[in-house]
mmCIF file of C-alpha atoms and ligand atoms in Angstrom:
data_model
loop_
_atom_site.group_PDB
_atom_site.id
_atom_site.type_symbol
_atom_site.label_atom_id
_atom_site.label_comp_id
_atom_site.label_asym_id
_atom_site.label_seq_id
_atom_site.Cartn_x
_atom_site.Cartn_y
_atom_site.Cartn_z
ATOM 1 C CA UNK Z 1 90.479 -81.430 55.667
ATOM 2 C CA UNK Z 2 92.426 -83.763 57.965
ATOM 3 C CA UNK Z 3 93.932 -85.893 55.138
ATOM 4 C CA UNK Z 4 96.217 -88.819 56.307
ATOM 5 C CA UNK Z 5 94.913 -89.614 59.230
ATOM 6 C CA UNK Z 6 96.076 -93.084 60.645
ATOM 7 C CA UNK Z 7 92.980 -95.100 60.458
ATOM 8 C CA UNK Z 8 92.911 -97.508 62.975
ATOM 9 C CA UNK Z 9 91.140 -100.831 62.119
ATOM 10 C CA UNK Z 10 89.721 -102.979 65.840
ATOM 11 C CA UNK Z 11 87.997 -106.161 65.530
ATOM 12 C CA UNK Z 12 84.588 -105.564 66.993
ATOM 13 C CA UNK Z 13 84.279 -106.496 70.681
ATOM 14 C CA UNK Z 14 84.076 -104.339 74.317
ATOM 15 C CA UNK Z 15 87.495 -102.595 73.701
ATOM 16 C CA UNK Z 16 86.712 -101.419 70.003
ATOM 17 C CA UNK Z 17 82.898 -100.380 71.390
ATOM 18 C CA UNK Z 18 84.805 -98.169 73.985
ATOM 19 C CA UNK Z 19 86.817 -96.725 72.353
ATOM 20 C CA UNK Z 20 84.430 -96.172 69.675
ATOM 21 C CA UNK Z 21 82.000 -94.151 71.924
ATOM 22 C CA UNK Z 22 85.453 -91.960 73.221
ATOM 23 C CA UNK Z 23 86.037 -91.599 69.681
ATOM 24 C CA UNK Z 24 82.920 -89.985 68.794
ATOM 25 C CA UNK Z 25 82.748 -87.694 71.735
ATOM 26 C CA UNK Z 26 85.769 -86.168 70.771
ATOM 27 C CA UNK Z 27 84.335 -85.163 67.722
ATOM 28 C CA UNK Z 28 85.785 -88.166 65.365
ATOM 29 C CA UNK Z 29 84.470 -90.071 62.895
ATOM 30 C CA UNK Z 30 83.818 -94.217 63.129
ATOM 31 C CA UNK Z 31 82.498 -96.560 60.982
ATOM 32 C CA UNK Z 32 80.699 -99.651 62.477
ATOM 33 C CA UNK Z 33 78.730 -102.181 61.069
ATOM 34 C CA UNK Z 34 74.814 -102.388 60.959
ATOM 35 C CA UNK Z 35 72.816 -105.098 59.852
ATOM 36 C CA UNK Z 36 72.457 -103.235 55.969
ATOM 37 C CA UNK Z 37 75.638 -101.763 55.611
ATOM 38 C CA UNK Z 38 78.658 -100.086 57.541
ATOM 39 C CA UNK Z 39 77.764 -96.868 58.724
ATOM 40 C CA UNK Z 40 79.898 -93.766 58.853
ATOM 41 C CA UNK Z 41 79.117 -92.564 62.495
ATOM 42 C CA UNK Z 42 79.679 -89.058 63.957
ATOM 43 C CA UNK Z 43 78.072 -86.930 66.847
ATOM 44 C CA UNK Z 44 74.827 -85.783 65.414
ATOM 45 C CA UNK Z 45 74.860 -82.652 67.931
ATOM 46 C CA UNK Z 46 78.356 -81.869 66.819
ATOM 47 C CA UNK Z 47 77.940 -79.524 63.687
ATOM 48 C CA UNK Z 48 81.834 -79.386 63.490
ATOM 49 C CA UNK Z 49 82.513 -83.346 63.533
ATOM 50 C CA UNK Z 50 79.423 -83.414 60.803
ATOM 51 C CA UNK Z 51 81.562 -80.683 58.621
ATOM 52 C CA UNK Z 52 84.508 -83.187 58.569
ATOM 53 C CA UNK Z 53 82.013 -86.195 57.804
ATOM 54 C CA UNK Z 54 80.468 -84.428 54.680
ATOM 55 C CA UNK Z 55 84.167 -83.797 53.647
ATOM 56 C CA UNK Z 56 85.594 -87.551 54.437
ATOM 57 C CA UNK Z 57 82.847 -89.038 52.255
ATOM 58 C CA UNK Z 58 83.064 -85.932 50.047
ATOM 59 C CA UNK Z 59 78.892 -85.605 50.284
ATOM 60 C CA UNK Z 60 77.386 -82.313 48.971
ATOM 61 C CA UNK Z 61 76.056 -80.442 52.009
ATOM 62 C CA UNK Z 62 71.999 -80.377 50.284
ATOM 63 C CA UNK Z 63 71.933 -84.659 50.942
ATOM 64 C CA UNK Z 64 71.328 -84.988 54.865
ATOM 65 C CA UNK Z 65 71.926 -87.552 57.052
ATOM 66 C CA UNK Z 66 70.351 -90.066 59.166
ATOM 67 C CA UNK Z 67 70.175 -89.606 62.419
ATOM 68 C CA UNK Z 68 70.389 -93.341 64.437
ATOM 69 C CA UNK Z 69 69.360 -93.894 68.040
ATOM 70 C CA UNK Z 70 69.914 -97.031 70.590
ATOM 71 C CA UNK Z 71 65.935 -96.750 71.934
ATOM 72 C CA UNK Z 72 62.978 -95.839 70.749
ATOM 73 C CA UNK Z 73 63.058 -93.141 73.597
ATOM 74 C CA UNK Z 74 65.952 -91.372 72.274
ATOM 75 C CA UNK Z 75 64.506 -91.461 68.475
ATOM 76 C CA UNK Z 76 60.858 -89.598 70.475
ATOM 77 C CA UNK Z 77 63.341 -86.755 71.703
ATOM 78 C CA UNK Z 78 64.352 -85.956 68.118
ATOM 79 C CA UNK Z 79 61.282 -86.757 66.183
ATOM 80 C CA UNK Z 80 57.311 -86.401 66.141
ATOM 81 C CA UNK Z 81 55.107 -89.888 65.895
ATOM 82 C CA UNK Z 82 52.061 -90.258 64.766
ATOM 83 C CA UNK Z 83 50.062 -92.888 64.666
ATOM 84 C CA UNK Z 84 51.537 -94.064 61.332
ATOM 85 C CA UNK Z 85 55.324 -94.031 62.643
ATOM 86 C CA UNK Z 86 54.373 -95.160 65.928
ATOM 87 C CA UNK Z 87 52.911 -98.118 64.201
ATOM 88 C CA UNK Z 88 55.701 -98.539 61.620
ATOM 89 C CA UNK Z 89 58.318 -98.611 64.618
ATOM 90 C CA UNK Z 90 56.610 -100.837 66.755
ATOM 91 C CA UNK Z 91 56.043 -103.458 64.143
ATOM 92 C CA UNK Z 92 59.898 -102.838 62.517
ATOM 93 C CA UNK Z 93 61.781 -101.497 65.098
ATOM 94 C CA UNK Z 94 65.185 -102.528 65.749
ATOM 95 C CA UNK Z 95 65.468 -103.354 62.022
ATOM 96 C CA UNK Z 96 66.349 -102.038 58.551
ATOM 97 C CA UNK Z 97 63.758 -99.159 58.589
ATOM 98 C CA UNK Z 98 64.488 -95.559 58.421
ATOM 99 C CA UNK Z 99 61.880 -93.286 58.916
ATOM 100 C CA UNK Z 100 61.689 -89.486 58.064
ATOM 101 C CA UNK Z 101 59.456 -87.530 60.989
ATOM 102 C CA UNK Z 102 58.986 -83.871 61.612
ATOM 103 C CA UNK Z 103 61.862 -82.462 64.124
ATOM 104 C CA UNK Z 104 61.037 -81.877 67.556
ATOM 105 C CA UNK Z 105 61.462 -78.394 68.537
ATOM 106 C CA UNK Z 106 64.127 -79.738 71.191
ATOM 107 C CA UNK Z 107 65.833 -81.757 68.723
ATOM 108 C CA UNK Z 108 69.576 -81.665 69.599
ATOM 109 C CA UNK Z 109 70.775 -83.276 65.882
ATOM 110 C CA UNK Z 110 72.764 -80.483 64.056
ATOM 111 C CA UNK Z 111 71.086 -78.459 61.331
ATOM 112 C CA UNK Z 112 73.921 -78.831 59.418
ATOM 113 C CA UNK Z 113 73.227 -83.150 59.327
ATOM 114 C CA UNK Z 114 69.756 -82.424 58.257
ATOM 115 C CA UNK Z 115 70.694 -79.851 55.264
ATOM 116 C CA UNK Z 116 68.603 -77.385 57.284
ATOM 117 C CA UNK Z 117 65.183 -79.583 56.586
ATOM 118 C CA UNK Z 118 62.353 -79.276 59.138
ATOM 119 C CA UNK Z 119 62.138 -83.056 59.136
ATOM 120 C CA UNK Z 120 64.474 -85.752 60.571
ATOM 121 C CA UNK Z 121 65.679 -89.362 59.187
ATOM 122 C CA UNK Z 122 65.705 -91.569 61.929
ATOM 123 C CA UNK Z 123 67.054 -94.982 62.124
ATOM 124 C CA UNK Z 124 67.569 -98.103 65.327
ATOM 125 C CA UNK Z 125 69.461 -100.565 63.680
ATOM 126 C CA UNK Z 126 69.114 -103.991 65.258
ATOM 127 C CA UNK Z 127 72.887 -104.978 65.058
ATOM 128 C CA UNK Z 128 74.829 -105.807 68.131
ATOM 129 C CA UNK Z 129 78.300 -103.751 67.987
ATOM 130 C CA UNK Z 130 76.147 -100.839 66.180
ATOM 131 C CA UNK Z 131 73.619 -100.938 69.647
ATOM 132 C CA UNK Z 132 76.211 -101.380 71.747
ATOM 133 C CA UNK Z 133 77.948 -98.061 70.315
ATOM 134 C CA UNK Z 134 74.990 -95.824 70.653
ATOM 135 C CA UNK Z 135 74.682 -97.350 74.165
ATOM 136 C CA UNK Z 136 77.884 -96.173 75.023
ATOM 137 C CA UNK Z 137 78.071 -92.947 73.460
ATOM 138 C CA UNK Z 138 74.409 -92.377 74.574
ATOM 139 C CA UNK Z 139 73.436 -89.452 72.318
ATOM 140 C CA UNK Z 140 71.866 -89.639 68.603
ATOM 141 C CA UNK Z 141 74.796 -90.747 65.930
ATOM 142 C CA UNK Z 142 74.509 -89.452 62.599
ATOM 143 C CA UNK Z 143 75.752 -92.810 60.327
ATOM 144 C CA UNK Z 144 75.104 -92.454 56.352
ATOM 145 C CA UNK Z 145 77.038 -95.547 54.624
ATOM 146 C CA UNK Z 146 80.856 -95.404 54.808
ATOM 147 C CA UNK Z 147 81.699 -95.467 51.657
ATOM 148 C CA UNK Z 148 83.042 -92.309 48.949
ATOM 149 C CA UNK Z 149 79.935 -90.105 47.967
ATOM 150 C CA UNK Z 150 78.997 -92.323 44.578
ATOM 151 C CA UNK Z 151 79.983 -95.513 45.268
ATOM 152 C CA UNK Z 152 78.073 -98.222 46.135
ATOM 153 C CA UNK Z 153 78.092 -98.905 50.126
ATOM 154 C CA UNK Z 154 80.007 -101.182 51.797
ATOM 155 C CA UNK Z 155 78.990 -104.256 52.994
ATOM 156 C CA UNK Z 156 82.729 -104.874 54.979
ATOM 157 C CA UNK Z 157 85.109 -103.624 57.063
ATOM 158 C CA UNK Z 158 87.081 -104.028 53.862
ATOM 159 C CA UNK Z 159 85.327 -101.974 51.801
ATOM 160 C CA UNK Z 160 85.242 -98.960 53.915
ATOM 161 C CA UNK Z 161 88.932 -99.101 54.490
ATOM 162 C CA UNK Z 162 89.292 -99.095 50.305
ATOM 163 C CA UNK Z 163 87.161 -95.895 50.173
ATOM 164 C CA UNK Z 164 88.316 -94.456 53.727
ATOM 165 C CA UNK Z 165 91.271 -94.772 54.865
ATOM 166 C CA UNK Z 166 93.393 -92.094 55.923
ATOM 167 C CA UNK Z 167 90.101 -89.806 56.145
ATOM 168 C CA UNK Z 168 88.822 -91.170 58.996
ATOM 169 C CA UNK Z 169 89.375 -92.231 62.943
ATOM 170 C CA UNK Z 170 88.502 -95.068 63.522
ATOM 171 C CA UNK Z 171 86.893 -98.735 61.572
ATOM 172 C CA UNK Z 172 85.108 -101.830 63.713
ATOM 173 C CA UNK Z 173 85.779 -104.460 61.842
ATOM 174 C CA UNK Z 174 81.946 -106.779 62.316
ATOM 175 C CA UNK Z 175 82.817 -108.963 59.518
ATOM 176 C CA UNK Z 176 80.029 -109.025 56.317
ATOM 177 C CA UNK Z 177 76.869 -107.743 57.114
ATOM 178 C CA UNK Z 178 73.498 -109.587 57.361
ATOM 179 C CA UNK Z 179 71.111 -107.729 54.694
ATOM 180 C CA UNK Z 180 74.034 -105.880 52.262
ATOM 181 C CA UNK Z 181 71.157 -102.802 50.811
ATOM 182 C CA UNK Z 182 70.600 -99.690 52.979
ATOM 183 C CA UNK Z 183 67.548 -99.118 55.123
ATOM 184 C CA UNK Z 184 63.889 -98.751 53.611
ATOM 185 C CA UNK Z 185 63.080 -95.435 54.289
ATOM 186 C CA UNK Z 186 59.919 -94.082 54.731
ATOM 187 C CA UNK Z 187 58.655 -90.805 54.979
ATOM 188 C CA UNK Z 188 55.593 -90.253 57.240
ATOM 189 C CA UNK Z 189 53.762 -87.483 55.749
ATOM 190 C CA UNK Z 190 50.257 -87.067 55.084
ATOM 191 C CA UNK Z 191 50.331 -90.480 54.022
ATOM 192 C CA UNK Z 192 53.248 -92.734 54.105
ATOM 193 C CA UNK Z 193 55.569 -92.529 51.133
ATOM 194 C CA UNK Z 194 58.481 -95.201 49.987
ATOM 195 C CA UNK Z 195 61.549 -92.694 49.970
ATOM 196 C CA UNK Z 196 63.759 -95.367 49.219
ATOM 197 C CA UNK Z 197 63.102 -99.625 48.451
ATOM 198 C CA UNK Z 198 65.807 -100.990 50.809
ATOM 199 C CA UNK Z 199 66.226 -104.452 53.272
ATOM 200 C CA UNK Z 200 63.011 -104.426 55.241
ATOM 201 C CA UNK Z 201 60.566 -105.379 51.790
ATOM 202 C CA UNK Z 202 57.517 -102.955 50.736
ATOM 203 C CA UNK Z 203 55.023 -105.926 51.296
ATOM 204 C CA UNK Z 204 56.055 -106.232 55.049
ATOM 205 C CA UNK Z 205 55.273 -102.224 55.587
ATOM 206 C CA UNK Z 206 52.307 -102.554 53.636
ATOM 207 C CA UNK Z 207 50.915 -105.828 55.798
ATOM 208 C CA UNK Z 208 50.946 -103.402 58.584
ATOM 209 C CA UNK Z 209 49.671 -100.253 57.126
ATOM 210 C CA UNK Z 210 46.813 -101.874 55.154
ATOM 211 C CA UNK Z 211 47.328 -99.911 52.623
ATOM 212 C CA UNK Z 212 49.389 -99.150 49.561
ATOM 213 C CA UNK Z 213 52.615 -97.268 49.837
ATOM 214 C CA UNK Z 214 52.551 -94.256 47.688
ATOM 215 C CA UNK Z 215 56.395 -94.048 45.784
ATOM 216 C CA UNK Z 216 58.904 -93.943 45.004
ATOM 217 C CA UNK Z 217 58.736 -91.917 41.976
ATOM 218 C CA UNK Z 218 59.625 -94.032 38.676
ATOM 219 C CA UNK Z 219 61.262 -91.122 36.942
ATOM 220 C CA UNK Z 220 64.700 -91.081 38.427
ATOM 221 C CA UNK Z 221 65.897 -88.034 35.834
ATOM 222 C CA UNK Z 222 63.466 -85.415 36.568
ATOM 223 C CA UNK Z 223 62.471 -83.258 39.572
ATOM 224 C CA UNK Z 224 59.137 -83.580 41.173
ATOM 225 C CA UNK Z 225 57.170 -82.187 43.880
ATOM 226 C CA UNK Z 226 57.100 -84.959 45.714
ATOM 227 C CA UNK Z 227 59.265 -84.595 49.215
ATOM 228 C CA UNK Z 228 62.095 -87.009 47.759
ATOM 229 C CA UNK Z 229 64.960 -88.615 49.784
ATOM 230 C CA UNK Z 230 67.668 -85.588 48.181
ATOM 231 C CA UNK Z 231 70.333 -88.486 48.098
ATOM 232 C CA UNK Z 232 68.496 -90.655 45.802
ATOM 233 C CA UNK Z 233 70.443 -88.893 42.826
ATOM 234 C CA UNK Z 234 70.036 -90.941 39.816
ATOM 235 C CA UNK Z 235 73.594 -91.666 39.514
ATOM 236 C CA UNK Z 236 74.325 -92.502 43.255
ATOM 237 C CA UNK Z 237 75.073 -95.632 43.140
ATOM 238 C CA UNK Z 238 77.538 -96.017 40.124
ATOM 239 C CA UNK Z 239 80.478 -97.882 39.664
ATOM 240 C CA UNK Z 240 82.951 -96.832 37.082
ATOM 241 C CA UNK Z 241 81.854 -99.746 34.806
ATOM 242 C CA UNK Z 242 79.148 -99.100 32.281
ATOM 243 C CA UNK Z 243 75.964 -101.547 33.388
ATOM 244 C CA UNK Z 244 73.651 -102.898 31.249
ATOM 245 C CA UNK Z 245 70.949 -104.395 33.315
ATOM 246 C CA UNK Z 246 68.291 -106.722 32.032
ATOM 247 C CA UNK Z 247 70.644 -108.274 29.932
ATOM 248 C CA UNK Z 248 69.479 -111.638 28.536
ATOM 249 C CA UNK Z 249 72.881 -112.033 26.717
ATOM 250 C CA UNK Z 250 76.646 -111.396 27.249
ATOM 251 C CA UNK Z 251 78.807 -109.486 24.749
ATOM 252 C CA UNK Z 252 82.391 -109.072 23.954
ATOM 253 C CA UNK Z 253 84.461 -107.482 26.335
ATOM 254 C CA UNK Z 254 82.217 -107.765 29.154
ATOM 255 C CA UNK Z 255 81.657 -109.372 32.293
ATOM 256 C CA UNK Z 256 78.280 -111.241 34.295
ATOM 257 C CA UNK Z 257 76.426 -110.140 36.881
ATOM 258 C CA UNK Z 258 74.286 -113.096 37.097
ATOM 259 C CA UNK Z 259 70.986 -114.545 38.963
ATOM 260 C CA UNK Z 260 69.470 -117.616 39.392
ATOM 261 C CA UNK Z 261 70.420 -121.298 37.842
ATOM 262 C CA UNK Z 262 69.698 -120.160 34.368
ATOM 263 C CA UNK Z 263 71.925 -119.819 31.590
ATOM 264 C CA UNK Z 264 72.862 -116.811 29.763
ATOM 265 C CA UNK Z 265 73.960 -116.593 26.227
ATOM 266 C CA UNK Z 266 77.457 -115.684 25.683
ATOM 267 C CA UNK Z 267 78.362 -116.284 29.392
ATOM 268 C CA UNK Z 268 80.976 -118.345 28.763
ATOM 269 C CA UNK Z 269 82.957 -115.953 27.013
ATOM 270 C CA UNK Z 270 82.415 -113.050 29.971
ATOM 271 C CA UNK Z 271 85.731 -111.845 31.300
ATOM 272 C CA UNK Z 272 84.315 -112.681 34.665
ATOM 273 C CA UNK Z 273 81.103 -114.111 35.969
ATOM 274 C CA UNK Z 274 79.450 -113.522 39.455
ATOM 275 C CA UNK Z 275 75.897 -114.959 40.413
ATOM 276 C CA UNK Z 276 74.146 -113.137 43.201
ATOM 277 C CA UNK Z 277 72.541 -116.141 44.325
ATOM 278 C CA UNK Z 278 72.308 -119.761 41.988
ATOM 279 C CA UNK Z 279 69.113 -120.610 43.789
ATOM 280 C CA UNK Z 280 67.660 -117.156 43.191
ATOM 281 C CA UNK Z 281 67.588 -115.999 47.069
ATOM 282 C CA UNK Z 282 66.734 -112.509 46.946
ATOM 283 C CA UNK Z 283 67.880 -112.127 50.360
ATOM 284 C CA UNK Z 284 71.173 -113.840 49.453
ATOM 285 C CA UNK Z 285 71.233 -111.916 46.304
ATOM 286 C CA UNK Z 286 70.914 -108.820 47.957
ATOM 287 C CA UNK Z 287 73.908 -109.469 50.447
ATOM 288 C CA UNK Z 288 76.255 -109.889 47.382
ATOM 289 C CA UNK Z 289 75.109 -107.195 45.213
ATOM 290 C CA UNK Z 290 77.387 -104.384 46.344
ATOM 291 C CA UNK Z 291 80.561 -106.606 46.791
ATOM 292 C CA UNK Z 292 80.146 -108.333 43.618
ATOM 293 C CA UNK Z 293 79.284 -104.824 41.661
ATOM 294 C CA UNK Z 294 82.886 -103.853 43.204
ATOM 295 C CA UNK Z 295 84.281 -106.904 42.300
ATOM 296 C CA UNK Z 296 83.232 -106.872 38.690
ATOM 297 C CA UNK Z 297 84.701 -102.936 38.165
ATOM 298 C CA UNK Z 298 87.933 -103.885 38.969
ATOM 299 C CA UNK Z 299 88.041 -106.063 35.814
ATOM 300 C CA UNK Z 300 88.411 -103.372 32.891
ATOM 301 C CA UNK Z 301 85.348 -104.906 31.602
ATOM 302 C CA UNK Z 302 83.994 -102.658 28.884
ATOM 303 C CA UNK Z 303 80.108 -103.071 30.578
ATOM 304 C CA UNK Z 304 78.902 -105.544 33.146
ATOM 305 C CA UNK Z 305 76.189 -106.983 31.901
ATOM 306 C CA UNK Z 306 73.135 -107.774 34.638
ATOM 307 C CA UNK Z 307 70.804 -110.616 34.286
ATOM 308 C CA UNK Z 308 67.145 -109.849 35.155
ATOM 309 C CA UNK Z 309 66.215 -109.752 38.664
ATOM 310 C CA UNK Z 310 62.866 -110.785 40.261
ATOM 311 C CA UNK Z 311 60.997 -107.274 41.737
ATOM 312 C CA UNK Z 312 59.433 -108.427 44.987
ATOM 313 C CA UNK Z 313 60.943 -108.587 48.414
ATOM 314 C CA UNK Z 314 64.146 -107.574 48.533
ATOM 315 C CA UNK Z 315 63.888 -107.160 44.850
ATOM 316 C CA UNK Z 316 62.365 -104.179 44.815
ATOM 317 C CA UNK Z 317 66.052 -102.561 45.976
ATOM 318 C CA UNK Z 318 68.507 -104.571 44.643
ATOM 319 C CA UNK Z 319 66.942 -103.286 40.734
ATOM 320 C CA UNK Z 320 66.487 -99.497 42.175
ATOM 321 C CA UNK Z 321 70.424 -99.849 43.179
ATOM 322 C CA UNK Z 322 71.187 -101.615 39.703
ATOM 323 C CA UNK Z 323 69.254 -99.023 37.717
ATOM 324 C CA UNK Z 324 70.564 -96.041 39.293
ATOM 325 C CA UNK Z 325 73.946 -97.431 38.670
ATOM 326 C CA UNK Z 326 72.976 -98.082 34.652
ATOM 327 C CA UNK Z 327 71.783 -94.826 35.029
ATOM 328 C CA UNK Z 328 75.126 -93.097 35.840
ATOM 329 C CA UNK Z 329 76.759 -94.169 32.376
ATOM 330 C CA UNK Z 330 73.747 -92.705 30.113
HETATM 331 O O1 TXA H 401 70.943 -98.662 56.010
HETATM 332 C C1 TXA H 401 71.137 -97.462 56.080
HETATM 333 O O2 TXA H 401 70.226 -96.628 56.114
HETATM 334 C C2 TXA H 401 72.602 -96.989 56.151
HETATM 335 C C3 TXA H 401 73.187 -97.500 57.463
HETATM 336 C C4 TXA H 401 74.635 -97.134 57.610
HETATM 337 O O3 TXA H 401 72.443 -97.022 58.542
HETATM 338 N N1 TXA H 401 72.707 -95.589 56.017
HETATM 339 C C5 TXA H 401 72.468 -94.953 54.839
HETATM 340 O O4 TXA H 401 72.677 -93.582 54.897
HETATM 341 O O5 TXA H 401 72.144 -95.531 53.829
HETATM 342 P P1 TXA H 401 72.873 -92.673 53.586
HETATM 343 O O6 TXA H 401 73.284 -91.339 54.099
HETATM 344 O O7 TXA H 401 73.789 -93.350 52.678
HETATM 345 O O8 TXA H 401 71.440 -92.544 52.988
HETATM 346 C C6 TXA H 401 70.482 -91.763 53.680
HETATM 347 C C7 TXA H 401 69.408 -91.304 52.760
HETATM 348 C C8 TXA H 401 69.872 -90.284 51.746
HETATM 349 O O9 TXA H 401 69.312 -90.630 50.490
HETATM 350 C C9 TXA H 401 69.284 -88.991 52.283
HETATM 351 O O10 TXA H 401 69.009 -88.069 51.256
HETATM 352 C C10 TXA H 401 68.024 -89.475 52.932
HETATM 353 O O11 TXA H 401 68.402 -90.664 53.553
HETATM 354 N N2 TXA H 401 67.546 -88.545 53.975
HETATM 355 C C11 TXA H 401 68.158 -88.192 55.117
HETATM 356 N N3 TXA H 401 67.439 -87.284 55.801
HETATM 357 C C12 TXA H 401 66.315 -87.057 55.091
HETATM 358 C C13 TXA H 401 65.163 -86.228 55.258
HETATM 359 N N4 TXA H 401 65.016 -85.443 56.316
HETATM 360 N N5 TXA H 401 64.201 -86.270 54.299
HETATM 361 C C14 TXA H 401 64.336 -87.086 53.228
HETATM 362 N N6 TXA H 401 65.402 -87.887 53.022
HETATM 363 C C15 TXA H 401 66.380 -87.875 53.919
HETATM 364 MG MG1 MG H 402 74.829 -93.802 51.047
#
């Protein structure tokens, strides 16, 4: 592994796009902004630059990656439509929707990116700098989240460089990003299946389907048959921090991870207190989550504590992150 590499860190504009796109054809690895969360980028026709990228985020090999594309073109040279995902990335597309399509048998991403699956995660982010990248580079980029395998994702430039630096090229600094939970993804099967809640809302998908998203499965802990995302590991979003989510009081020792206007018991003796939105914004809510979950480990709490959080819209993601991380400390 190429340990202590000099990470450089460019504000985002034309020079840091440029030499973002040289970057990546010379095999390196660059994180960038997208409107969820900063994205880890590397060639996805470059098995060798893909090899360093599962070792810089230290990623088992089994959990592929998405593949993201500039046009909806590109994303047709790597993956089958059908009607369903034609429909899904018309109505969604550029925006926080991933969707996982049978390969194309031309399909130039690396076998190695998609763990050697017959199907392909594929992802056109609407964000400016992370368009403007795959413009320039002009080939498919494979970008999981730039953060440590089993931390939360980043949501700045900040928060890559705490998990990253020194194991990778190159950061674009975008400032905070817009959404702050990874893409929805869907998988278009024989019917369409949530793979993963995330920052375009189940209701929205379902408005255009007309029907009822099968998924995800509720049982985080056991294997099923089911076609799973293999990164949604139970424990894959963990802080150090034990979490108690759902928590309608606060106890010694620990800190707040509150919601909404109300009250909780005990609050005012939390170490530390965070509130993901006072005027219970989901949206808002969900752009704080990871940073405040960060925030609140670095206090040698002994558990943060979670106040309830409302299920729909963005919901939906923001308690599938906060119960896989409760999850990790079981
Ligand atoms: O918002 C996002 O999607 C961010 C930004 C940076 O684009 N990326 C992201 O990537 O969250 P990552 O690698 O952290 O999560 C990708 C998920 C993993 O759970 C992986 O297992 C799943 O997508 N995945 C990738 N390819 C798949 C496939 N062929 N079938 C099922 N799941 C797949
Ligand atoms: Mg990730």
């Amino acid at each position: 592994m190429r340990l202590g590499l000099k990470t450089q860190i460019l504000p985002a504009d034309a020079v840091a796009v440029a030499k973002a796109a040289a970057c990546l054809a010379e095999g390196g690895l660059v994180a960038f902004p997208t409107e969820t969360v900063y994205g880890l980028g590397a060639d996805a026709t470059n098995a060798d630059a893909i090899a360093r990228l599962y070792e810089a985020k230290g990623r088992p090999l089994f959990n592929p990656l998405i593949a993201t594309v500039g046009s909806f073109a590109a994303a047709q040279r790597i993956a089958r439509f059908d009607a369903t995902a034609t429909a899904l990335a018309q109505a969604f597309w550029p925006g926080p929707l991933t969707l996982v399509l049978p390969k194309t048998s031309s399909c130039a991403v690396a076998d190695l990116a998609t763990a050697g699956l017959d199907t392909v995660a594929v992802r056109l982010p609407i964000h400016g700098i992370a368009r403007s990248i795959l413009d320039a580079f002009g080939g498919p980029v494979v970008a999981p989240s730039a953060n440590l395998s089993g931390h939360v994702s980043p949501t700045s430039a900040e928060h890559v460089a705490s998990d990253l630096a020194g194991r990778i090229d190159l950061i674009i600094d975008g400032g905070p990003v817009a959404i702050g939970v990874e893409s929805t993804i869907v998988g278009c099967f024989d019917k369409p299946v949530l793979l993963r809640p995330g920052g375009l809302p189940r209701e929205a998908i379902e408005r255009v389907l007309g029907q009822k998203l099968a998924g995800p499965s509720q049982d985080f802990s056991s294997e099923t048959s089911q076609p799973l995302a293999p990164g949604m590991l139970a424990s894959h979003y963990a802080p150090r921090t034990k979490m108690r989510i759902d928590a309608t009081e606060v106890r010694a020792g620990e800190t707040l991870l509150a919601f909404g206007p109300e009250r909780v018991a005990g609050m005012e003796q939390a170490l530390a207190v965070m509130n993901l939105s006072e005027r219970a914004d989901l949206n808002e809510a969900a752009t704080h989550l990871f940073g405040y979950l960060r925030a609140l480990d670095s206090k040698g709490a002994s558990a943060i504590a979670v106040a309830p959080v409302p299920h729909h819209g963005l919901g939906e993601a923001i308690n599938d992150r906060l119960r896989r991380a409760a999850i990790g400390h079981q």
